[in-house]
């Protein structure tokens, strides 16, 4: 809020007038999409129960858990120390976005690495280089990877993968 007799700066006006919108340009260096930034804002807002623009660092573990990252107590403590440099026990959205973006980028890199490995594995089984493998071979591969799979679950997986019922599965 601007003080009496003092004109608000553009930044103050922006905070007052536009609290619920995000300036993507400010967060561009995080290397995440607008959709991811919006998702982070929604998560942050859902934990900012008093609508003060800050959340307790005690919530970090729960939030990261929601994003699919289970951390040990030691890892979590290290993150809290890093985020809460001044020791006040809270973080604003910018701090939260910086923290969360690291995990989103790591997840994306992990997914790309997994896809590369899967494609390489696919090529090993596609010995003739035809660009596809039979569902029987895929069934054997899945059984080998997860011996405890029940036949019904295996059949359901095959059905989801072989959507055209051709009896083959291509990489694409």
PDB file of C-alpha atoms in Angstrom:
ATOM      1  CA  UNK A   1       0.000   0.000   0.000  1.00  0.00           C
ATOM      2  CA  UNK A   2       1.365   3.435  -0.857  1.00  0.00           C
ATOM      3  CA  UNK A   3       2.023   5.814   1.987  1.00  0.00           C
ATOM      4  CA  UNK A   4       0.174   9.137   2.176  1.00  0.00           C
ATOM      5  CA  UNK A   5       2.090  11.813   0.296  1.00  0.00           C
ATOM      6  CA  UNK A   6       4.189   9.255  -1.541  1.00  0.00           C
ATOM      7  CA  UNK A   7       3.448   8.138  -5.066  1.00  0.00           C
ATOM      8  CA  UNK A   8       3.478   4.372  -5.511  1.00  0.00           C
ATOM      9  CA  UNK A   9       6.181   2.906  -7.690  1.00  0.00           C
ATOM     10  CA  UNK A  10       5.170   0.856 -10.683  1.00  0.00           C
ATOM     11  CA  UNK A  11       6.097  -2.273  -8.771  1.00  0.00           C
ATOM     12  CA  UNK A  12       3.873  -1.284  -5.827  1.00  0.00           C
ATOM     13  CA  UNK A  13       0.991  -0.447  -8.157  1.00  0.00           C
ATOM     14  CA  UNK A  14       1.401  -3.757  -9.888  1.00  0.00           C
ATOM     15  CA  UNK A  15       1.280  -5.629  -6.584  1.00  0.00           C
ATOM     16  CA  UNK A  16      -1.810  -3.736  -5.473  1.00  0.00           C
ATOM     17  CA  UNK A  17      -3.750  -3.835  -8.715  1.00  0.00           C
ATOM     18  CA  UNK A  18      -2.696  -7.143 -10.174  1.00  0.00           C
ATOM     19  CA  UNK A  19      -2.088  -9.631  -7.367  1.00  0.00           C
ATOM     20  CA  UNK A  20      -3.555 -12.645  -9.135  1.00  0.00           C
ATOM     21  CA  UNK A  21      -1.793 -12.326 -12.497  1.00  0.00           C
ATOM     22  CA  UNK A  22       1.685 -13.561 -13.189  1.00  0.00           C
ATOM     23  CA  UNK A  23       4.274 -11.775 -15.258  1.00  0.00           C
ATOM     24  CA  UNK A  24       5.797 -14.685 -17.119  1.00  0.00           C
ATOM     25  CA  UNK A  25       8.748 -12.542 -18.198  1.00  0.00           C
ATOM     26  CA  UNK A  26       9.856 -12.248 -14.560  1.00  0.00           C
ATOM     27  CA  UNK A  27      10.023 -16.026 -14.300  1.00  0.00           C
ATOM     28  CA  UNK A  28      11.397 -16.804 -17.777  1.00  0.00           C
ATOM     29  CA  UNK A  29      14.847 -17.595 -16.386  1.00  0.00           C
ATOM     30  CA  UNK A  30      13.343 -20.573 -14.534  1.00  0.00           C
ATOM     31  CA  UNK A  31      13.027 -22.401 -17.864  1.00  0.00           C
ATOM     32  CA  UNK A  32       9.475 -23.626 -17.227  1.00  0.00           C
ATOM     33  CA  UNK A  33       6.336 -23.180 -19.321  1.00  0.00           C
ATOM     34  CA  UNK A  34       3.542 -20.711 -18.605  1.00  0.00           C
ATOM     35  CA  UNK A  35       1.306 -23.668 -17.765  1.00  0.00           C
ATOM     36  CA  UNK A  36       3.811 -24.970 -15.231  1.00  0.00           C
ATOM     37  CA  UNK A  37       4.124 -21.492 -13.707  1.00  0.00           C
ATOM     38  CA  UNK A  38       0.334 -21.237 -13.413  1.00  0.00           C
ATOM     39  CA  UNK A  39       0.229 -24.672 -11.784  1.00  0.00           C
ATOM     40  CA  UNK A  40       2.877 -23.591  -9.269  1.00  0.00           C
ATOM     41  CA  UNK A  41       0.893 -20.433  -8.505  1.00  0.00           C
ATOM     42  CA  UNK A  42      -2.243 -22.493  -7.884  1.00  0.00           C
ATOM     43  CA  UNK A  43      -0.350 -24.813  -5.564  1.00  0.00           C
ATOM     44  CA  UNK A  44       1.216 -21.871  -3.745  1.00  0.00           C
ATOM     45  CA  UNK A  45      -2.144 -20.117  -3.376  1.00  0.00           C
ATOM     46  CA  UNK A  46      -3.766 -23.261  -2.016  1.00  0.00           C
ATOM     47  CA  UNK A  47      -1.183 -23.320   0.790  1.00  0.00           C
ATOM     48  CA  UNK A  48      -1.347 -19.568   1.386  1.00  0.00           C
ATOM     49  CA  UNK A  49      -4.482 -19.921   3.493  1.00  0.00           C
ATOM     50  CA  UNK A  50      -4.277 -16.422   4.981  1.00  0.00           C
ATOM     51  CA  UNK A  51      -3.614 -14.875   1.536  1.00  0.00           C
ATOM     52  CA  UNK A  52      -0.520 -13.045   2.807  1.00  0.00           C
ATOM     53  CA  UNK A  53       1.604 -13.913  -0.213  1.00  0.00           C
ATOM     54  CA  UNK A  54       3.775 -16.268   1.795  1.00  0.00           C
ATOM     55  CA  UNK A  55       3.713 -19.816   3.047  1.00  0.00           C
ATOM     56  CA  UNK A  56       5.473 -21.596   5.860  1.00  0.00           C
ATOM     57  CA  UNK A  57       8.653 -23.446   4.955  1.00  0.00           C
ATOM     58  CA  UNK A  58       7.185 -26.338   6.943  1.00  0.00           C
ATOM     59  CA  UNK A  59       4.907 -26.921   3.937  1.00  0.00           C
ATOM     60  CA  UNK A  60       7.786 -27.563   1.513  1.00  0.00           C
ATOM     61  CA  UNK A  61       7.830 -31.311   2.090  1.00  0.00           C
ATOM     62  CA  UNK A  62       4.103 -31.638   1.533  1.00  0.00           C
ATOM     63  CA  UNK A  63       4.217 -29.517  -1.629  1.00  0.00           C
ATOM     64  CA  UNK A  64       7.151 -31.385  -3.138  1.00  0.00           C
ATOM     65  CA  UNK A  65       5.353 -34.604  -2.293  1.00  0.00           C
ATOM     66  CA  UNK A  66       2.365 -33.329  -4.305  1.00  0.00           C
ATOM     67  CA  UNK A  67       4.723 -32.683  -7.213  1.00  0.00           C
ATOM     68  CA  UNK A  68       5.867 -36.310  -7.003  1.00  0.00           C
ATOM     69  CA  UNK A  69       9.161 -35.826  -5.156  1.00  0.00           C
ATOM     70  CA  UNK A  70       9.595 -37.756  -1.936  1.00  0.00           C
ATOM     71  CA  UNK A  71      12.587 -36.480  -0.003  1.00  0.00           C
ATOM     72  CA  UNK A  72      14.438 -37.729   3.032  1.00  0.00           C
ATOM     73  CA  UNK A  73      14.353 -35.619   6.191  1.00  0.00           C
ATOM     74  CA  UNK A  74      17.971 -34.589   5.542  1.00  0.00           C
ATOM     75  CA  UNK A  75      17.271 -33.508   1.947  1.00  0.00           C
ATOM     76  CA  UNK A  76      14.243 -31.553   3.097  1.00  0.00           C
ATOM     77  CA  UNK A  77      16.190 -29.864   5.881  1.00  0.00           C
ATOM     78  CA  UNK A  78      18.880 -28.821   3.368  1.00  0.00           C
ATOM     79  CA  UNK A  79      16.267 -27.315   1.072  1.00  0.00           C
ATOM     80  CA  UNK A  80      14.608 -25.429   3.933  1.00  0.00           C
ATOM     81  CA  UNK A  81      17.989 -23.986   4.978  1.00  0.00           C
ATOM     82  CA  UNK A  82      18.675 -22.919   1.407  1.00  0.00           C
ATOM     83  CA  UNK A  83      15.257 -21.332   0.890  1.00  0.00           C
ATOM     84  CA  UNK A  84      14.855 -19.720   4.305  1.00  0.00           C
ATOM     85  CA  UNK A  85      18.174 -17.871   4.393  1.00  0.00           C
ATOM     86  CA  UNK A  86      16.909 -15.241   6.835  1.00  0.00           C
ATOM     87  CA  UNK A  87      15.333 -17.866   9.102  1.00  0.00           C
ATOM     88  CA  UNK A  88      11.907 -16.180   9.176  1.00  0.00           C
ATOM     89  CA  UNK A  89      10.113 -19.483   8.470  1.00  0.00           C
ATOM     90  CA  UNK A  90       8.224 -18.322   5.350  1.00  0.00           C
ATOM     91  CA  UNK A  91       8.753 -18.030   1.609  1.00  0.00           C
ATOM     92  CA  UNK A  92       7.051 -15.907  -1.034  1.00  0.00           C
ATOM     93  CA  UNK A  93       5.901 -17.100  -4.451  1.00  0.00           C
ATOM     94  CA  UNK A  94       9.124 -16.123  -6.195  1.00  0.00           C
ATOM     95  CA  UNK A  95      11.184 -18.230  -3.777  1.00  0.00           C
ATOM     96  CA  UNK A  96       8.678 -21.059  -4.092  1.00  0.00           C
ATOM     97  CA  UNK A  97       8.768 -20.896  -7.910  1.00  0.00           C
ATOM     98  CA  UNK A  98      12.576 -21.026  -7.945  1.00  0.00           C
ATOM     99  CA  UNK A  99      12.572 -24.055  -5.670  1.00  0.00           C
ATOM    100  CA  UNK A 100       9.825 -25.909  -7.517  1.00  0.00           C
ATOM    101  CA  UNK A 101      11.209 -25.138 -10.981  1.00  0.00           C
ATOM    102  CA  UNK A 102      14.356 -27.090 -10.145  1.00  0.00           C
ATOM    103  CA  UNK A 103      12.278 -30.188  -9.557  1.00  0.00           C
ATOM    104  CA  UNK A 104      10.173 -29.658 -12.682  1.00  0.00           C
ATOM    105  CA  UNK A 105      13.284 -29.292 -14.863  1.00  0.00           C
ATOM    106  CA  UNK A 106      14.878 -32.381 -13.269  1.00  0.00           C
ATOM    107  CA  UNK A 107      11.695 -34.340 -13.936  1.00  0.00           C
ATOM    108  CA  UNK A 108      11.666 -33.273 -17.603  1.00  0.00           C
ATOM    109  CA  UNK A 109      15.334 -34.259 -18.013  1.00  0.00           C
ATOM    110  CA  UNK A 110      14.650 -37.618 -16.345  1.00  0.00           C
ATOM    111  CA  UNK A 111      11.716 -38.255 -18.682  1.00  0.00           C
ATOM    112  CA  UNK A 112      13.836 -37.480 -21.751  1.00  0.00           C
ATOM    113  CA  UNK A 113      16.585 -39.824 -20.546  1.00  0.00           C
ATOM    114  CA  UNK A 114      14.069 -42.603 -19.913  1.00  0.00           C
ATOM    115  CA  UNK A 115      12.578 -42.146 -23.392  1.00  0.00           C
ATOM    116  CA  UNK A 116      16.050 -42.391 -24.967  1.00  0.00           C
ATOM    117  CA  UNK A 117      16.747 -45.585 -23.025  1.00  0.00           C
ATOM    118  CA  UNK A 118      13.391 -47.071 -24.006  1.00  0.00           C
ATOM    119  CA  UNK A 119      13.972 -46.245 -27.655  1.00  0.00           C
ATOM    120  CA  UNK A 120      17.411 -47.877 -27.518  1.00  0.00           C
ATOM    121  CA  UNK A 121      15.882 -50.949 -25.864  1.00  0.00           C
ATOM    122  CA  UNK A 122      13.144 -51.014 -28.500  1.00  0.00           C
ATOM    123  CA  UNK A 123      15.781 -51.041 -31.240  1.00  0.00           C
ATOM    124  CA  UNK A 124      17.457 -54.050 -29.606  1.00  0.00           C
ATOM    125  CA  UNK A 125      14.245 -56.041 -29.846  1.00  0.00           C
ATOM    126  CA  UNK A 126      13.408 -54.754 -33.334  1.00  0.00           C
ATOM    127  CA  UNK A 127      16.190 -56.894 -34.806  1.00  0.00           C
ATOM    128  CA  UNK A 128      14.947 -56.591 -38.383  1.00  0.00           C
ATOM    129  CA  UNK A 129      14.729 -52.807 -38.153  1.00  0.00           C
ATOM    130  CA  UNK A 130      11.076 -52.793 -39.191  1.00  0.00           C
ATOM    131  CA  UNK A 131      10.113 -50.138 -36.659  1.00  0.00           C
ATOM    132  CA  UNK A 132       7.787 -52.405 -34.720  1.00  0.00           C
ATOM    133  CA  UNK A 133       7.721 -55.477 -32.486  1.00  0.00           C
ATOM    134  CA  UNK A 134       5.017 -58.077 -31.941  1.00  0.00           C
ATOM    135  CA  UNK A 135       2.805 -57.896 -28.859  1.00  0.00           C
ATOM    136  CA  UNK A 136       3.949 -61.416 -27.873  1.00  0.00           C
ATOM    137  CA  UNK A 137       7.537 -60.151 -27.657  1.00  0.00           C
ATOM    138  CA  UNK A 138       6.329 -57.089 -25.733  1.00  0.00           C
ATOM    139  CA  UNK A 139       4.447 -59.392 -23.343  1.00  0.00           C
ATOM    140  CA  UNK A 140       7.669 -61.373 -22.742  1.00  0.00           C
ATOM    141  CA  UNK A 141       9.635 -58.159 -22.145  1.00  0.00           C
ATOM    142  CA  UNK A 142       7.063 -56.842 -19.667  1.00  0.00           C
ATOM    143  CA  UNK A 143       6.991 -60.193 -17.828  1.00  0.00           C
ATOM    144  CA  UNK A 144      10.766 -60.120 -17.606  1.00  0.00           C
ATOM    145  CA  UNK A 145      10.758 -56.560 -16.280  1.00  0.00           C
ATOM    146  CA  UNK A 146       7.960 -57.208 -13.779  1.00  0.00           C
ATOM    147  CA  UNK A 147       7.572 -60.933 -13.000  1.00  0.00           C
ATOM    148  CA  UNK A 148       4.760 -60.275 -10.503  1.00  0.00           C
ATOM    149  CA  UNK A 149       2.429 -58.854 -13.168  1.00  0.00           C
ATOM    150  CA  UNK A 150      -0.847 -60.724 -13.254  1.00  0.00           C
ATOM    151  CA  UNK A 151      -1.950 -61.988 -16.684  1.00  0.00           C
ATOM    152  CA  UNK A 152      -5.059 -59.770 -16.579  1.00  0.00           C
ATOM    153  CA  UNK A 153      -2.926 -56.687 -15.883  1.00  0.00           C
ATOM    154  CA  UNK A 154      -0.509 -57.669 -18.627  1.00  0.00           C
ATOM    155  CA  UNK A 155      -3.369 -58.107 -21.099  1.00  0.00           C
ATOM    156  CA  UNK A 156      -4.764 -54.709 -20.124  1.00  0.00           C
ATOM    157  CA  UNK A 157      -1.361 -53.085 -20.696  1.00  0.00           C
ATOM    158  CA  UNK A 158      -1.037 -54.732 -24.112  1.00  0.00           C
ATOM    159  CA  UNK A 159      -4.571 -53.629 -25.004  1.00  0.00           C
ATOM    160  CA  UNK A 160      -3.718 -50.010 -24.104  1.00  0.00           C
ATOM    161  CA  UNK A 161      -0.487 -50.116 -26.105  1.00  0.00           C
ATOM    162  CA  UNK A 162      -1.828 -51.939 -29.187  1.00  0.00           C
ATOM    163  CA  UNK A 163      -4.750 -49.583 -29.723  1.00  0.00           C
ATOM    164  CA  UNK A 164      -5.360 -50.666 -33.340  1.00  0.00           C
ATOM    165  CA  UNK A 165      -5.294 -54.405 -32.473  1.00  0.00           C
ATOM    166  CA  UNK A 166      -2.690 -55.015 -35.167  1.00  0.00           C
ATOM    167  CA  UNK A 167      -0.666 -57.361 -32.992  1.00  0.00           C
ATOM    168  CA  UNK A 168       2.337 -55.060 -33.327  1.00  0.00           C
ATOM    169  CA  UNK A 169       3.698 -52.091 -31.448  1.00  0.00           C
ATOM    170  CA  UNK A 170       5.764 -49.391 -33.098  1.00  0.00           C
ATOM    171  CA  UNK A 171       7.941 -46.862 -31.333  1.00  0.00           C
ATOM    172  CA  UNK A 172       5.786 -43.882 -32.260  1.00  0.00           C
TER     173      UNK A 172
END
